[in-house]
PDB file of C-alpha atoms in Angstrom:
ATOM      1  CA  UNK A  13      24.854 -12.486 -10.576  1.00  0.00           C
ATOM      2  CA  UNK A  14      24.312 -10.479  -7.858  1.00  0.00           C
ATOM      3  CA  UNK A  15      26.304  -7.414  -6.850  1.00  0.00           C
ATOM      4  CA  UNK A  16      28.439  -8.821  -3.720  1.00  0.00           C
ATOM      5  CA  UNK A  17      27.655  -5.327  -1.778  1.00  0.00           C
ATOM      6  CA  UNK A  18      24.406  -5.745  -2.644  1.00  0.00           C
ATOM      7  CA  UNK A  19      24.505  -9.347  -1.388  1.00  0.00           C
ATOM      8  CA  UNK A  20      26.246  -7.783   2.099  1.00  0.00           C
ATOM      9  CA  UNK A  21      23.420  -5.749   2.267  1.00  0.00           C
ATOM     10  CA  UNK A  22      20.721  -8.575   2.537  1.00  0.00           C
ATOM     11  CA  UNK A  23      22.762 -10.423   4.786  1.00  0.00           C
ATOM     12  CA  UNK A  24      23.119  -7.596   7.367  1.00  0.00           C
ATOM     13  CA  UNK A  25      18.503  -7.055   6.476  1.00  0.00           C
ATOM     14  CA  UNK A  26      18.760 -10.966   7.796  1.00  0.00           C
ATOM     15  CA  UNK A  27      20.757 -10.315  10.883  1.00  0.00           C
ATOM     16  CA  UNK A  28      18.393  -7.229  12.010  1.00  0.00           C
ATOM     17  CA  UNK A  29      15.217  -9.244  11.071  1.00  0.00           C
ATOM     18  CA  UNK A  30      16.758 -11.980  13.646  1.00  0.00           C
ATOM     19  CA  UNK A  31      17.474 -10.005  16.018  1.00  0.00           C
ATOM     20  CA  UNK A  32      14.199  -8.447  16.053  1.00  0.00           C
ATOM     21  CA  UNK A  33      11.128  -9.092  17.916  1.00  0.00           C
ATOM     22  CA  UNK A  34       8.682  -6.918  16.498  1.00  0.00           C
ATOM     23  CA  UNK A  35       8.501  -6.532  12.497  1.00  0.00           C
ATOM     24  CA  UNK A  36       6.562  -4.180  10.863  1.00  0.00           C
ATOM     25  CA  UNK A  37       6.654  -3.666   6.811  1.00  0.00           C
ATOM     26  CA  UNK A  38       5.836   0.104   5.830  1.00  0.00           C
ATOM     27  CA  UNK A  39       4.937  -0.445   2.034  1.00  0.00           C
ATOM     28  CA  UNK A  40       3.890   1.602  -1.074  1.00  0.00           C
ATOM     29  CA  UNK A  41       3.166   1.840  -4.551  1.00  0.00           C
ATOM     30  CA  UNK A  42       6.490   0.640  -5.113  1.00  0.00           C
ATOM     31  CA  UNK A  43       5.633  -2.844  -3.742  1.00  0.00           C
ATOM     32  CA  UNK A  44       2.512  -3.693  -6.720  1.00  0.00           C
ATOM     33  CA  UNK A  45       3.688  -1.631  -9.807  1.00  0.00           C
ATOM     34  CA  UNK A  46       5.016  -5.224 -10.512  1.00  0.00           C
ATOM     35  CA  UNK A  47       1.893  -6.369 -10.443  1.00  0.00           C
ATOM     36  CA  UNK A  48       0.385  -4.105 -12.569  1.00  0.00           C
ATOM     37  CA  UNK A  49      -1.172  -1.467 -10.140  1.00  0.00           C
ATOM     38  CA  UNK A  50       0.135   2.095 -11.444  1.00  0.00           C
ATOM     39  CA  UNK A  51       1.631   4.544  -9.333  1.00  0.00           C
ATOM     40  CA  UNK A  52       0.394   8.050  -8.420  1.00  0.00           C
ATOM     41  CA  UNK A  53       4.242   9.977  -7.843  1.00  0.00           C
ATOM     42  CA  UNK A  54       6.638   8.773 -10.326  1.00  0.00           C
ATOM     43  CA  UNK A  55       8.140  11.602 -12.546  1.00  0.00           C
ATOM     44  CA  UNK A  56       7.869   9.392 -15.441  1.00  0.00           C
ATOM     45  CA  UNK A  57       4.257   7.594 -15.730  1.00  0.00           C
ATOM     46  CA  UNK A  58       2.788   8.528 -12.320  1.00  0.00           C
ATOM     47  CA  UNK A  59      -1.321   9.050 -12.546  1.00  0.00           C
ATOM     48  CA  UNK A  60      -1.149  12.532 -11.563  1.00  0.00           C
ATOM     49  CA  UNK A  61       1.368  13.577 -14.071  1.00  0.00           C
ATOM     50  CA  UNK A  62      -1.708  12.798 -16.431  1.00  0.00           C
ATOM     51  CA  UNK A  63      -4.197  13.632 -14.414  1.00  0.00           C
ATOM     52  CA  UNK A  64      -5.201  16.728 -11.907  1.00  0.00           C
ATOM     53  CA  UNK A  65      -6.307  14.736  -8.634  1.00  0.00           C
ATOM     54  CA  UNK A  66      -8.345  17.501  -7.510  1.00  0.00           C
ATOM     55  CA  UNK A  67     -10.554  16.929 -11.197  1.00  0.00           C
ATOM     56  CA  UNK A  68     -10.884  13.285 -10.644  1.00  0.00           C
ATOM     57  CA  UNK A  69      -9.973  11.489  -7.327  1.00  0.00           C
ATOM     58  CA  UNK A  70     -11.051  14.442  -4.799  1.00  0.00           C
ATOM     59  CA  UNK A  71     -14.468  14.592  -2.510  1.00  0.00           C
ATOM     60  CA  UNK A  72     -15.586  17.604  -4.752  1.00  0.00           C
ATOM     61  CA  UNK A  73     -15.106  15.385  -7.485  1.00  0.00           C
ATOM     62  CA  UNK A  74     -16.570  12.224  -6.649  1.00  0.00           C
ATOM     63  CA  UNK A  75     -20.306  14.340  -5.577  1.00  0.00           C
ATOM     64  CA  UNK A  76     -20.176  17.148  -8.104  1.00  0.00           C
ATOM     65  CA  UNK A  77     -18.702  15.317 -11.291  1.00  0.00           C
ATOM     66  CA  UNK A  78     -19.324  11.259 -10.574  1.00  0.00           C
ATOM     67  CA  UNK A  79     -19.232  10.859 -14.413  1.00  0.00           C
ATOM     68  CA  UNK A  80     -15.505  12.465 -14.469  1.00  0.00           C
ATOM     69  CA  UNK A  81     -14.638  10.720 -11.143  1.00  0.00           C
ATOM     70  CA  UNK A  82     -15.458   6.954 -12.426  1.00  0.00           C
ATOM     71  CA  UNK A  83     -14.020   7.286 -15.990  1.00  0.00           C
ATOM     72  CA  UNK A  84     -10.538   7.888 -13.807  1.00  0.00           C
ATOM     73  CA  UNK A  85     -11.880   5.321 -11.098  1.00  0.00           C
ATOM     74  CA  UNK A  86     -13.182   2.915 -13.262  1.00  0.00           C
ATOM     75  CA  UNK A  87      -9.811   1.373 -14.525  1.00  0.00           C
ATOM     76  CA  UNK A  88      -8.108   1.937 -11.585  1.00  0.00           C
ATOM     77  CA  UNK A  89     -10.177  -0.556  -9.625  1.00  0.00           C
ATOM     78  CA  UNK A  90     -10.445  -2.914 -12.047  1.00  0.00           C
ATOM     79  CA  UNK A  91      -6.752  -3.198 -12.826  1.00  0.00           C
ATOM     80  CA  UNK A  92      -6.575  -3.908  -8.827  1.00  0.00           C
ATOM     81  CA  UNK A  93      -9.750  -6.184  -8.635  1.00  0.00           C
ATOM     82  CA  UNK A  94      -8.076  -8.372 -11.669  1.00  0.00           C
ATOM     83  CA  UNK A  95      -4.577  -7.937 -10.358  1.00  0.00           C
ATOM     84  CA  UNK A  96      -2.613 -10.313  -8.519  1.00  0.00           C
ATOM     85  CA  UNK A  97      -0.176 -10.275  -5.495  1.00  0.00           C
ATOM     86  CA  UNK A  98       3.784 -10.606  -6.838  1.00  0.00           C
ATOM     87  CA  UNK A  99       6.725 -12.143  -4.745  1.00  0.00           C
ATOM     88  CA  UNK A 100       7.054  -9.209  -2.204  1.00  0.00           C
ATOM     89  CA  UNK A 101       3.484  -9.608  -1.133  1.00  0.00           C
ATOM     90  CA  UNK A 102       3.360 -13.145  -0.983  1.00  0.00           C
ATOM     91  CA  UNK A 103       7.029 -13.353   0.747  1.00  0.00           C
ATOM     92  CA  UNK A 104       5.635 -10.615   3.497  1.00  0.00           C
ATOM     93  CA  UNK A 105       2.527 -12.912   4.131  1.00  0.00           C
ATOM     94  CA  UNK A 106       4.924 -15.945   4.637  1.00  0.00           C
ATOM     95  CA  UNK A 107       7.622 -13.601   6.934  1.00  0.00           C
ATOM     96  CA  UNK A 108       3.736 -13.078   9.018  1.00  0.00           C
ATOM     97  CA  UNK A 109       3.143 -16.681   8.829  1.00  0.00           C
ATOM     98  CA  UNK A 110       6.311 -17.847  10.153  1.00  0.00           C
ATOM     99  CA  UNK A 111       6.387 -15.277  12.966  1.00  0.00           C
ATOM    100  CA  UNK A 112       9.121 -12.610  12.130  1.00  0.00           C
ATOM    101  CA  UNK A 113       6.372  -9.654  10.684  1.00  0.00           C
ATOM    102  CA  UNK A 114       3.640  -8.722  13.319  1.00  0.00           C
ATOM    103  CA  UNK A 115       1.822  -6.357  11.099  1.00  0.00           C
ATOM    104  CA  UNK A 116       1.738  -4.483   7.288  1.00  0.00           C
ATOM    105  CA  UNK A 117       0.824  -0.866   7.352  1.00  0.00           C
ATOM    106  CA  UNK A 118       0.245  -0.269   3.611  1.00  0.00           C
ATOM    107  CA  UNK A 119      -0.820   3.287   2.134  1.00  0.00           C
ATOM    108  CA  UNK A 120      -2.156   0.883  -1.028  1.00  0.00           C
ATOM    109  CA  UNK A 121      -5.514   0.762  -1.486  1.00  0.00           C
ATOM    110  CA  UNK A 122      -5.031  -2.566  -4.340  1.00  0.00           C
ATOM    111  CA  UNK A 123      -6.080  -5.266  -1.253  1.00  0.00           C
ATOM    112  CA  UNK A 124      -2.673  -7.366  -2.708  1.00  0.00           C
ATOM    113  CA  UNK A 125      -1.310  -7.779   0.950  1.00  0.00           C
ATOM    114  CA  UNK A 126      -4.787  -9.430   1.467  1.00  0.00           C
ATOM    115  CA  UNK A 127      -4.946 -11.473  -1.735  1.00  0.00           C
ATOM    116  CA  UNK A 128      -1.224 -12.826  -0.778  1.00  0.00           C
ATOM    117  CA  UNK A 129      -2.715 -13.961   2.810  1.00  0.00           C
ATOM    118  CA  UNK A 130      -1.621 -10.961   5.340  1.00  0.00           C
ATOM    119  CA  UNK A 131      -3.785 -10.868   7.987  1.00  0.00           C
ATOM    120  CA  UNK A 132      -2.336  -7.770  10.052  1.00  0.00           C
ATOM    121  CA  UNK A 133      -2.828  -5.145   7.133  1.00  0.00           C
ATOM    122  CA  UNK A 134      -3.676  -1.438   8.525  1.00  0.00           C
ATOM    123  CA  UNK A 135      -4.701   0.632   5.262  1.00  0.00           C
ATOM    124  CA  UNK A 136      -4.051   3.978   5.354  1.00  0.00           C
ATOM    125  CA  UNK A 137      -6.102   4.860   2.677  1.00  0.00           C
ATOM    126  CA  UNK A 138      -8.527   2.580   2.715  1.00  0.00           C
ATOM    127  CA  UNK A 139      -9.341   0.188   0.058  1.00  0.00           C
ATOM    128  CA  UNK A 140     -10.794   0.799  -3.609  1.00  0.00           C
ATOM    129  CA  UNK A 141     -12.404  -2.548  -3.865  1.00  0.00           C
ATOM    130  CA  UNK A 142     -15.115  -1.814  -1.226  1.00  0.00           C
ATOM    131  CA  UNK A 143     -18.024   0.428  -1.536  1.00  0.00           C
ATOM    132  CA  UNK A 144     -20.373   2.267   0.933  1.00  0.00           C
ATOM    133  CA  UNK A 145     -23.939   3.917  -0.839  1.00  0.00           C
ATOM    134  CA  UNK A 146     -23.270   7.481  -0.220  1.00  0.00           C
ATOM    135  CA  UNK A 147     -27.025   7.979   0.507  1.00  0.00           C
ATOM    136  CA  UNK A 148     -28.483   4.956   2.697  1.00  0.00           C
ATOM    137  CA  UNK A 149     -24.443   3.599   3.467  1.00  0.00           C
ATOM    138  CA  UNK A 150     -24.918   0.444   2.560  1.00  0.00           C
ATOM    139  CA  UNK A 151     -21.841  -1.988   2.337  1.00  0.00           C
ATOM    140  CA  UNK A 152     -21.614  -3.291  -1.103  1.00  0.00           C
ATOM    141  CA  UNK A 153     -18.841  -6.103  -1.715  1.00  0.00           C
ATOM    142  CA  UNK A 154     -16.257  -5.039  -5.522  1.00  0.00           C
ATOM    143  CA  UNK A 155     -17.732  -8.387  -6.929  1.00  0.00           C
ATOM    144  CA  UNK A 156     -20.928  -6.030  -7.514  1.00  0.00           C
ATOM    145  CA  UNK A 157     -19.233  -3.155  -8.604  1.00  0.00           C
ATOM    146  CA  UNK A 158     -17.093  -5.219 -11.384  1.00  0.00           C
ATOM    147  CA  UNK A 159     -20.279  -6.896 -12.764  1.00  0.00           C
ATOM    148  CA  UNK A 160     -21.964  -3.694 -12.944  1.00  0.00           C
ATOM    149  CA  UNK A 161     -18.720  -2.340 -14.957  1.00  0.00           C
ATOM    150  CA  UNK A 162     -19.009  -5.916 -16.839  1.00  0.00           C
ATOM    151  CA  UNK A 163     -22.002  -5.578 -18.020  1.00  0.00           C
ATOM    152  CA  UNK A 164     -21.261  -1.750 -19.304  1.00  0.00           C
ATOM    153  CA  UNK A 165     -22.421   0.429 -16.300  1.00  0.00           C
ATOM    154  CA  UNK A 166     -20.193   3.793 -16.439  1.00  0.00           C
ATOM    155  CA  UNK A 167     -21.233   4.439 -12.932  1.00  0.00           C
ATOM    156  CA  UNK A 168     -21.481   1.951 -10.341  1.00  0.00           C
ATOM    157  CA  UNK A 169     -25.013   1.933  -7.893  1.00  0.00           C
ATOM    158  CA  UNK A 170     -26.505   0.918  -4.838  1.00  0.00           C
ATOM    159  CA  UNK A 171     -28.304  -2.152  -4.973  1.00  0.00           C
ATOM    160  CA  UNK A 172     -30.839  -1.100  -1.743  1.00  0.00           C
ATOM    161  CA  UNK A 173     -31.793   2.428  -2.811  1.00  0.00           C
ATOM    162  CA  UNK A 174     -29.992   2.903  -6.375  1.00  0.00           C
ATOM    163  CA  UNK A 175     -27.792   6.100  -5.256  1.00  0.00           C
ATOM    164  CA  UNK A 176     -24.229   6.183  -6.188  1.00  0.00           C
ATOM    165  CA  UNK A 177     -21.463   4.060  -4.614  1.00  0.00           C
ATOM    166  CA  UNK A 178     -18.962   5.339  -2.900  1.00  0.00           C
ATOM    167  CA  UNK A 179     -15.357   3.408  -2.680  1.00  0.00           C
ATOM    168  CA  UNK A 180     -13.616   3.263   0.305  1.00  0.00           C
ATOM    169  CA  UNK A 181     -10.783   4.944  -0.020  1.00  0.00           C
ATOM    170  CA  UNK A 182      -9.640   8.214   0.836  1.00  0.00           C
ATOM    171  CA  UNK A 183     -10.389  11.025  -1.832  1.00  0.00           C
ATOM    172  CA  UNK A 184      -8.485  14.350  -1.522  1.00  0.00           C
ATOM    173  CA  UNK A 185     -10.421  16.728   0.520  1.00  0.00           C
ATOM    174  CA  UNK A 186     -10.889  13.709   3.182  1.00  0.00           C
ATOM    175  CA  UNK A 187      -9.118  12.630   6.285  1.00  0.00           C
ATOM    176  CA  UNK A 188      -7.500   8.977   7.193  1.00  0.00           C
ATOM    177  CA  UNK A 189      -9.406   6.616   8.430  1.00  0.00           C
ATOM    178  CA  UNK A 190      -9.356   7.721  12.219  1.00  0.00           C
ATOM    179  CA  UNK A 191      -9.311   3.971  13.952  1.00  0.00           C
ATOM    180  CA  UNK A 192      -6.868   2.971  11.181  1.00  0.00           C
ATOM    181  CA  UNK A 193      -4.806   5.447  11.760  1.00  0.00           C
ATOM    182  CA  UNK A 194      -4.309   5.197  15.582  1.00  0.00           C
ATOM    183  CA  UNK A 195      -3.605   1.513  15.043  1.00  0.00           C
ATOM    184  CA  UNK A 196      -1.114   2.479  12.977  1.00  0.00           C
ATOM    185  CA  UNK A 197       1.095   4.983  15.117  1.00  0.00           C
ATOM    186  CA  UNK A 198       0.112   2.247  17.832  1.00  0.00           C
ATOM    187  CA  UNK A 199       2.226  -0.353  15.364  1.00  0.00           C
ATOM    188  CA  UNK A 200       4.895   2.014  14.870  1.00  0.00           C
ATOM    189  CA  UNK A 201       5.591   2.840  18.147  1.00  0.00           C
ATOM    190  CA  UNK A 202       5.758  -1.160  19.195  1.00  0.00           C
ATOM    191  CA  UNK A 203       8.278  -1.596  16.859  1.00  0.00           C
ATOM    192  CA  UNK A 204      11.766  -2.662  16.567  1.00  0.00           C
ATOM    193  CA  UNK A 205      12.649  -2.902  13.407  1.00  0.00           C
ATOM    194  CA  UNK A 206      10.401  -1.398  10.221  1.00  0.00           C
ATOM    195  CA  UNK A 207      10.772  -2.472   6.795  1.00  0.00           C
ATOM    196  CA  UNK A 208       9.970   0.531   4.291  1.00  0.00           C
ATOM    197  CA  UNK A 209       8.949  -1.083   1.376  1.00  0.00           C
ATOM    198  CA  UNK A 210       8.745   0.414  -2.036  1.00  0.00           C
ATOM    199  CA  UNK A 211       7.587   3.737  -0.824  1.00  0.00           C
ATOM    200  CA  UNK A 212       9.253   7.016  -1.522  1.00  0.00           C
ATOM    201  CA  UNK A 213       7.703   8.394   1.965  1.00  0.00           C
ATOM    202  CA  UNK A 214       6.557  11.326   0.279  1.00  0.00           C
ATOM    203  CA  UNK A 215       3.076  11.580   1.356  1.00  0.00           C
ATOM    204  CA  UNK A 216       1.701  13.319   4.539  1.00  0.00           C
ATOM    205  CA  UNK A 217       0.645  12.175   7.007  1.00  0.00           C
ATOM    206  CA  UNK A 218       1.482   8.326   6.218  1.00  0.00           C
ATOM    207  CA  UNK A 219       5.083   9.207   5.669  1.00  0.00           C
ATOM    208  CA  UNK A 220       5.308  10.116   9.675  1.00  0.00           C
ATOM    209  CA  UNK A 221       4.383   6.391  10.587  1.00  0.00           C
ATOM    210  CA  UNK A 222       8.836   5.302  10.081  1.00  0.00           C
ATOM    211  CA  UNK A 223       9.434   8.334  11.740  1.00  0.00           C
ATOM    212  CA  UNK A 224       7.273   8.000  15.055  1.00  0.00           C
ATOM    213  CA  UNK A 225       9.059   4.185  14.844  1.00  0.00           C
ATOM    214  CA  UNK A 226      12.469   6.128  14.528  1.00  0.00           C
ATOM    215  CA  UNK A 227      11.585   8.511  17.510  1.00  0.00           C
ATOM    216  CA  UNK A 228      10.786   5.220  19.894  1.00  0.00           C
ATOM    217  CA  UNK A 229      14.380   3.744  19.289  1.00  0.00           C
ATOM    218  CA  UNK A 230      13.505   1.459  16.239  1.00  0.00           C
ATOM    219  CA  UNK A 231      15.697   0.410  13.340  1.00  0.00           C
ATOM    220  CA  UNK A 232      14.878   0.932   9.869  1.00  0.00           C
ATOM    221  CA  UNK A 233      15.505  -0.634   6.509  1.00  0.00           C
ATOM    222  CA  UNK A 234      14.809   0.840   3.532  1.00  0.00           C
ATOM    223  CA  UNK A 235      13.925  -1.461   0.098  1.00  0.00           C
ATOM    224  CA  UNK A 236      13.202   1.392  -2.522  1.00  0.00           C
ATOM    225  CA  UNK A 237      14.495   2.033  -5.808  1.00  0.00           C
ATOM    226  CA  UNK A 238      14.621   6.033  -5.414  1.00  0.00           C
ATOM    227  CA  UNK A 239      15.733   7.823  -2.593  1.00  0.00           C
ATOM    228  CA  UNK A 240      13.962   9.174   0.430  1.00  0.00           C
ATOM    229  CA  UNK A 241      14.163  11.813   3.098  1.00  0.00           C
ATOM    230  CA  UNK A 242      14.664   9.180   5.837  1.00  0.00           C
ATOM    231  CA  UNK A 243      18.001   7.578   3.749  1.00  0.00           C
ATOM    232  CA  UNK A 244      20.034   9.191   6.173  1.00  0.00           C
ATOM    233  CA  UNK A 245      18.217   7.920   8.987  1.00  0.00           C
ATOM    234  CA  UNK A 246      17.773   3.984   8.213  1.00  0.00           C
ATOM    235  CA  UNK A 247      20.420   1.411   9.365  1.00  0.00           C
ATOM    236  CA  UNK A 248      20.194  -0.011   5.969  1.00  0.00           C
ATOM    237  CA  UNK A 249      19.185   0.989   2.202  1.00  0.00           C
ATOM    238  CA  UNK A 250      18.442  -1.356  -0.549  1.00  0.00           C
ATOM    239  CA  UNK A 251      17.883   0.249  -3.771  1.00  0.00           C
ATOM    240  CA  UNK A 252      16.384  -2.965  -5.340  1.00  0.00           C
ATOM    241  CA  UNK A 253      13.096  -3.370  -7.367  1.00  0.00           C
ATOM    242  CA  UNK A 254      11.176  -5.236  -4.527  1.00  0.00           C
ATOM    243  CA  UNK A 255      10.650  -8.492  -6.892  1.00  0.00           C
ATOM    244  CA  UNK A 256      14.306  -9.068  -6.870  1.00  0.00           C
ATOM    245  CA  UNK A 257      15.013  -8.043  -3.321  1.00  0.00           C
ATOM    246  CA  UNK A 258      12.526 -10.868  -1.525  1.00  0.00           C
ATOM    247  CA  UNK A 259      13.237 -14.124  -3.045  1.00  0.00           C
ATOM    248  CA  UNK A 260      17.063 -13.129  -2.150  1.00  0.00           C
ATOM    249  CA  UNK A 261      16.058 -12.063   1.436  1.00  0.00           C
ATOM    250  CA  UNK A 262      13.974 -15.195   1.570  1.00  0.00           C
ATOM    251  CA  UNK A 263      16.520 -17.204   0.192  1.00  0.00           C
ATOM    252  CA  UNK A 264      19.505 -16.083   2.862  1.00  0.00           C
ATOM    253  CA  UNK A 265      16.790 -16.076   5.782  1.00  0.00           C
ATOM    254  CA  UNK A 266      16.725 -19.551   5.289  1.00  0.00           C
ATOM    255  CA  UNK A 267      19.738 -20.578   4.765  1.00  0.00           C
TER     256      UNK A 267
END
């Protein structure tokens, strides 16, 4: 049963979401470690507590040592290219549908908001389940990519010229995705009321998109097990695994 100030909680995330005219979700790792994406952060099993990023997931990395770069890549994507969208995704692509939720600004880069049917998605850090060539730049779909890793390839390669492929998200040493990013402060400066979805709002610069909404006059909710530095800020804080939060939020936005 649920906790009835818990339950108060979701009731007041129904009346803002009402009263609102221009939803957007904010959403992080939190959001698909239920579906089986793992996290970079967490203290306890986050990726770089058992690996140094700068070895495997940086620019230097992916040009200098590819080898060391896909054995740390190569799981990663296809955990995400096998993985599928949980409750929280699919319940953000139905708040979309049904006209509350005008866009998802995700710092993911599993493509769940996608699989679950989100149209508006602005990735900030692009997408691991699309590849350029990093010689002749060719696009080159992740249905390539996983039947090269199918059929035992350690390193994944162009189809056109045969250099490496490069996925499209951003490595450390690299910048945001400039258009992406503008949309993005565009978003959060529309807003009136952001939903900060299973993201600890750690990481710079993405963690500045719920404050620019903050600075233009919007409310914020917070759905995130752990604290964050904007807690004191947000109108509301739910401390609930994602998973369990929707379906109740669904549930009372209906009713």
């Amino acid at each position: 049963m649920i906790d009835p100030m818990m339950l108060e909680r979701i009731q007041r995330a129904v009346r803002l979401i009402s009263a609102a005219r221009h939803i957007v979700a904010f959403t992080g790792a939190g959001i698909s470690t239920p579906s089986g994406i793992p996290d970079f952060r967490s203290e306890s099993n986050g990726l770089w507590k058992r690996y140094d990023p700068m070895r495997v997931a940086s620019r230097s990395a992916f040009f200098n040592s590819p080898t060391v770069f896909f054995d740390w890549f190569r799981p990663l994507f296809v955990t995400s290219w096998q993985s599928h969208p949980n409750v929280a995704h699919q319940h953000l692509a139905i708040l979309e549908e049904n006209r509350y939720l005008k866009s998802v600004i995700t710092q993911n880069i599993d493509g769940l908001h996608q699989k679950a049917g989100s149209k508006q998605v602005f990735e900030l850090h692009g997408t691991a389940l699309t590849f350029n060539c990093s010689s002749c730049r060719q696009s080159v779909r992740g249905e390539n990519v996983f039947d090269q890793f199918s059929k035992g390839y350690p390193i994944p390669y162009c189809p056109n010229c045969a250099n490496i492929l490069k996925p499209n998200m951003v490595l450390f040493e690299e910048g945001l995705p400039q258009d992406t990013w503008e949309a993005a402060q565009v978003e959060a400066q529309k807003a009136d009321l952001m939903l900060v979805i299973g993201s600890s709002l750690e990481v710079f610069p993405a963690n500045t998109i719920p404050q620019i909404a903050l600075r233009n006059g919007c409310k914020l909710v917070i759905n995130n097990l752990s604290s964050t530095s904007l807690d004191s800020m947000a109108d509301l804080c739910i401390p609930m695994n994602t998973v369990e939060f929707f379906p109740l939020l669904m549930q009372e936005l209906s009713s």
